[in-house]
């Protein structure tokens, strides 16, 4: 009742496993509403593949795109990066070098990256690219 937020409160919110009402579920739903399937696929794989890095290069994006079961064109990659910039997920520090706008994005996104979720993203990506 004193309205003080403690580190344990933040940890409890972050660690809440509820798939419908947790903070992590909120982030997943927000990304799904604001990103196209290509951007969503790329950002989730970037987080899973980035270790503790706070940024990435265009070469890294191309590498991740190559992991898809379907070809993602260079134009589509660039458009997806534009979506990620407009939605403030990433910023371009210099040409072809990008940073996550929030230092904790990588750890938050890693929490979203279950195998089932990644399979679902891959299926949506394939559907979007075959339209």
PDB file of C-alpha atoms in Angstrom:
ATOM      1  CA  UNK A   1       0.000   0.000   0.000  1.00  0.00           C
ATOM      2  CA  UNK A   2       2.995   2.307   0.150  1.00  0.00           C
ATOM      3  CA  UNK A   3       3.269   2.164  -3.699  1.00  0.00           C
ATOM      4  CA  UNK A   4       6.927   1.226  -3.534  1.00  0.00           C
ATOM      5  CA  UNK A   5       8.093  -1.136  -6.257  1.00  0.00           C
ATOM      6  CA  UNK A   6      10.856  -3.484  -5.171  1.00  0.00           C
ATOM      7  CA  UNK A   7      13.171  -5.555  -7.323  1.00  0.00           C
ATOM      8  CA  UNK A   8      11.298  -8.648  -6.179  1.00  0.00           C
ATOM      9  CA  UNK A   9       8.083  -7.118  -7.615  1.00  0.00           C
ATOM     10  CA  UNK A  10       9.756  -6.605 -10.993  1.00  0.00           C
ATOM     11  CA  UNK A  11      11.157 -10.139 -10.919  1.00  0.00           C
ATOM     12  CA  UNK A  12       7.721 -11.558 -10.088  1.00  0.00           C
ATOM     13  CA  UNK A  13       6.130  -9.758 -13.049  1.00  0.00           C
ATOM     14  CA  UNK A  14       8.902 -10.838 -15.406  1.00  0.00           C
ATOM     15  CA  UNK A  15       8.824 -14.460 -14.201  1.00  0.00           C
ATOM     16  CA  UNK A  16       5.021 -14.850 -14.319  1.00  0.00           C
ATOM     17  CA  UNK A  17       4.414 -17.893 -16.569  1.00  0.00           C
ATOM     18  CA  UNK A  18       0.715 -17.249 -17.318  1.00  0.00           C
ATOM     19  CA  UNK A  19       0.401 -17.598 -21.116  1.00  0.00           C
ATOM     20  CA  UNK A  20      -2.552 -15.191 -21.314  1.00  0.00           C
ATOM     21  CA  UNK A  21      -2.063 -12.393 -18.800  1.00  0.00           C
ATOM     22  CA  UNK A  22       1.644 -12.197 -17.974  1.00  0.00           C
ATOM     23  CA  UNK A  23       3.977  -9.397 -19.010  1.00  0.00           C
ATOM     24  CA  UNK A  24       5.654 -11.734 -21.497  1.00  0.00           C
ATOM     25  CA  UNK A  25       2.253 -12.613 -23.016  1.00  0.00           C
ATOM     26  CA  UNK A  26       1.527  -8.890 -23.304  1.00  0.00           C
ATOM     27  CA  UNK A  27       4.799  -8.328 -25.185  1.00  0.00           C
ATOM     28  CA  UNK A  28       4.045 -11.278 -27.512  1.00  0.00           C
ATOM     29  CA  UNK A  29       0.543  -9.991 -28.247  1.00  0.00           C
ATOM     30  CA  UNK A  30       1.820  -6.463 -28.849  1.00  0.00           C
ATOM     31  CA  UNK A  31       4.465  -7.692 -31.282  1.00  0.00           C
ATOM     32  CA  UNK A  32       1.888  -9.811 -33.104  1.00  0.00           C
ATOM     33  CA  UNK A  33      -0.382  -6.793 -33.481  1.00  0.00           C
ATOM     34  CA  UNK A  34       2.332  -4.427 -34.661  1.00  0.00           C
ATOM     35  CA  UNK A  35       4.716  -6.503 -36.749  1.00  0.00           C
ATOM     36  CA  UNK A  36       4.346  -8.356 -40.007  1.00  0.00           C
ATOM     37  CA  UNK A  37       5.242 -12.087 -40.013  1.00  0.00           C
ATOM     38  CA  UNK A  38       8.696 -11.480 -41.503  1.00  0.00           C
ATOM     39  CA  UNK A  39       9.632  -8.893 -38.850  1.00  0.00           C
ATOM     40  CA  UNK A  40       8.274 -11.085 -36.083  1.00  0.00           C
ATOM     41  CA  UNK A  41      10.227 -14.114 -37.342  1.00  0.00           C
ATOM     42  CA  UNK A  42      13.447 -12.107 -37.691  1.00  0.00           C
ATOM     43  CA  UNK A  43      13.283 -10.406 -34.300  1.00  0.00           C
ATOM     44  CA  UNK A  44      12.545 -13.641 -32.451  1.00  0.00           C
ATOM     45  CA  UNK A  45      15.420 -15.477 -34.138  1.00  0.00           C
ATOM     46  CA  UNK A  46      17.726 -12.514 -33.570  1.00  0.00           C
ATOM     47  CA  UNK A  47      16.982 -12.650 -29.872  1.00  0.00           C
ATOM     48  CA  UNK A  48      17.448 -16.418 -29.730  1.00  0.00           C
ATOM     49  CA  UNK A  49      20.720 -16.243 -31.661  1.00  0.00           C
ATOM     50  CA  UNK A  50      22.235 -13.062 -30.248  1.00  0.00           C
ATOM     51  CA  UNK A  51      23.491 -14.165 -26.830  1.00  0.00           C
ATOM     52  CA  UNK A  52      23.701 -11.012 -24.723  1.00  0.00           C
ATOM     53  CA  UNK A  53      24.343  -8.699 -27.682  1.00  0.00           C
ATOM     54  CA  UNK A  54      22.362  -5.477 -27.723  1.00  0.00           C
ATOM     55  CA  UNK A  55      22.591  -5.110 -31.479  1.00  0.00           C
ATOM     56  CA  UNK A  56      23.175  -6.822 -34.795  1.00  0.00           C
ATOM     57  CA  UNK A  57      24.275  -6.206 -38.364  1.00  0.00           C
ATOM     58  CA  UNK A  58      22.605  -6.607 -41.728  1.00  0.00           C
ATOM     59  CA  UNK A  59      24.785  -9.676 -42.310  1.00  0.00           C
ATOM     60  CA  UNK A  60      23.286 -11.248 -39.173  1.00  0.00           C
ATOM     61  CA  UNK A  61      19.766 -10.507 -40.466  1.00  0.00           C
ATOM     62  CA  UNK A  62      20.626 -12.118 -43.793  1.00  0.00           C
ATOM     63  CA  UNK A  63      21.993 -15.162 -41.963  1.00  0.00           C
ATOM     64  CA  UNK A  64      18.774 -15.489 -39.937  1.00  0.00           C
ATOM     65  CA  UNK A  65      16.632 -15.013 -43.030  1.00  0.00           C
ATOM     66  CA  UNK A  66      18.562 -17.878 -44.619  1.00  0.00           C
ATOM     67  CA  UNK A  67      17.422 -20.154 -41.781  1.00  0.00           C
ATOM     68  CA  UNK A  68      13.824 -19.879 -43.008  1.00  0.00           C
ATOM     69  CA  UNK A  69      12.278 -22.713 -44.992  1.00  0.00           C
ATOM     70  CA  UNK A  70      11.255 -20.137 -47.596  1.00  0.00           C
ATOM     71  CA  UNK A  71      13.295 -17.406 -49.288  1.00  0.00           C
ATOM     72  CA  UNK A  72      13.014 -13.894 -47.880  1.00  0.00           C
ATOM     73  CA  UNK A  73      13.998 -11.306 -50.475  1.00  0.00           C
ATOM     74  CA  UNK A  74      16.370  -8.435 -49.722  1.00  0.00           C
ATOM     75  CA  UNK A  75      13.495  -5.995 -50.307  1.00  0.00           C
ATOM     76  CA  UNK A  76      11.336  -7.831 -47.775  1.00  0.00           C
ATOM     77  CA  UNK A  77      14.210  -7.859 -45.258  1.00  0.00           C
ATOM     78  CA  UNK A  78      14.647  -4.089 -45.613  1.00  0.00           C
ATOM     79  CA  UNK A  79      10.897  -3.495 -45.274  1.00  0.00           C
ATOM     80  CA  UNK A  80      10.839  -5.640 -42.140  1.00  0.00           C
ATOM     81  CA  UNK A  81      13.702  -3.663 -40.636  1.00  0.00           C
ATOM     82  CA  UNK A  82      11.714  -0.502 -41.371  1.00  0.00           C
ATOM     83  CA  UNK A  83       8.743  -1.991 -39.445  1.00  0.00           C
ATOM     84  CA  UNK A  84      11.028  -2.752 -36.523  1.00  0.00           C
ATOM     85  CA  UNK A  85      12.392   0.818 -36.574  1.00  0.00           C
ATOM     86  CA  UNK A  86       8.953   2.443 -36.849  1.00  0.00           C
ATOM     87  CA  UNK A  87       7.636   0.356 -33.959  1.00  0.00           C
ATOM     88  CA  UNK A  88      10.694   1.334 -31.877  1.00  0.00           C
ATOM     89  CA  UNK A  89      11.959  -2.220 -31.452  1.00  0.00           C
ATOM     90  CA  UNK A  90      15.292  -1.318 -33.086  1.00  0.00           C
ATOM     91  CA  UNK A  91      17.202   1.764 -34.213  1.00  0.00           C
ATOM     92  CA  UNK A  92      19.839   2.052 -36.909  1.00  0.00           C
ATOM     93  CA  UNK A  93      23.047   3.242 -35.269  1.00  0.00           C
ATOM     94  CA  UNK A  94      24.880   3.481 -38.601  1.00  0.00           C
ATOM     95  CA  UNK A  95      24.206   2.000 -42.034  1.00  0.00           C
ATOM     96  CA  UNK A  96      23.454  -1.714 -41.639  1.00  0.00           C
ATOM     97  CA  UNK A  97      24.212  -1.713 -37.880  1.00  0.00           C
ATOM     98  CA  UNK A  98      21.201  -1.885 -35.560  1.00  0.00           C
ATOM     99  CA  UNK A  99      20.580  -1.786 -31.810  1.00  0.00           C
ATOM    100  CA  UNK A 100      17.573  -2.873 -29.795  1.00  0.00           C
ATOM    101  CA  UNK A 101      15.917   0.249 -28.373  1.00  0.00           C
ATOM    102  CA  UNK A 102      15.417  -1.362 -24.964  1.00  0.00           C
ATOM    103  CA  UNK A 103      18.407  -3.156 -23.418  1.00  0.00           C
ATOM    104  CA  UNK A 104      16.156  -5.884 -21.988  1.00  0.00           C
ATOM    105  CA  UNK A 105      14.464  -6.700 -25.325  1.00  0.00           C
ATOM    106  CA  UNK A 106      16.772  -9.658 -25.946  1.00  0.00           C
ATOM    107  CA  UNK A 107      16.000 -11.304 -22.623  1.00  0.00           C
ATOM    108  CA  UNK A 108      12.265 -10.558 -22.973  1.00  0.00           C
ATOM    109  CA  UNK A 109      12.148 -11.944 -26.510  1.00  0.00           C
ATOM    110  CA  UNK A 110      14.079 -15.051 -25.470  1.00  0.00           C
ATOM    111  CA  UNK A 111      11.303 -15.781 -22.993  1.00  0.00           C
ATOM    112  CA  UNK A 112       8.873 -15.802 -25.942  1.00  0.00           C
ATOM    113  CA  UNK A 113      10.931 -18.141 -28.066  1.00  0.00           C
ATOM    114  CA  UNK A 114       9.573 -21.565 -27.205  1.00  0.00           C
ATOM    115  CA  UNK A 115       9.792 -24.226 -29.923  1.00  0.00           C
ATOM    116  CA  UNK A 116       6.027 -24.173 -30.453  1.00  0.00           C
ATOM    117  CA  UNK A 117       6.033 -20.392 -30.786  1.00  0.00           C
ATOM    118  CA  UNK A 118       8.930 -20.456 -33.270  1.00  0.00           C
ATOM    119  CA  UNK A 119       7.155 -23.122 -35.357  1.00  0.00           C
ATOM    120  CA  UNK A 120       4.046 -20.943 -35.386  1.00  0.00           C
ATOM    121  CA  UNK A 121       6.106 -17.928 -36.522  1.00  0.00           C
ATOM    122  CA  UNK A 122       7.680 -20.003 -39.302  1.00  0.00           C
ATOM    123  CA  UNK A 123       4.240 -21.117 -40.523  1.00  0.00           C
ATOM    124  CA  UNK A 124       2.968 -17.511 -40.544  1.00  0.00           C
ATOM    125  CA  UNK A 125       6.109 -16.419 -42.379  1.00  0.00           C
ATOM    126  CA  UNK A 126       5.652 -19.054 -45.074  1.00  0.00           C
ATOM    127  CA  UNK A 127       1.976 -18.095 -45.484  1.00  0.00           C
ATOM    128  CA  UNK A 128       2.849 -14.395 -45.767  1.00  0.00           C
ATOM    129  CA  UNK A 129       5.592 -14.956 -48.333  1.00  0.00           C
ATOM    130  CA  UNK A 130       3.434 -17.231 -50.450  1.00  0.00           C
ATOM    131  CA  UNK A 131       0.571 -14.726 -50.739  1.00  0.00           C
TER     132      UNK A 131
END
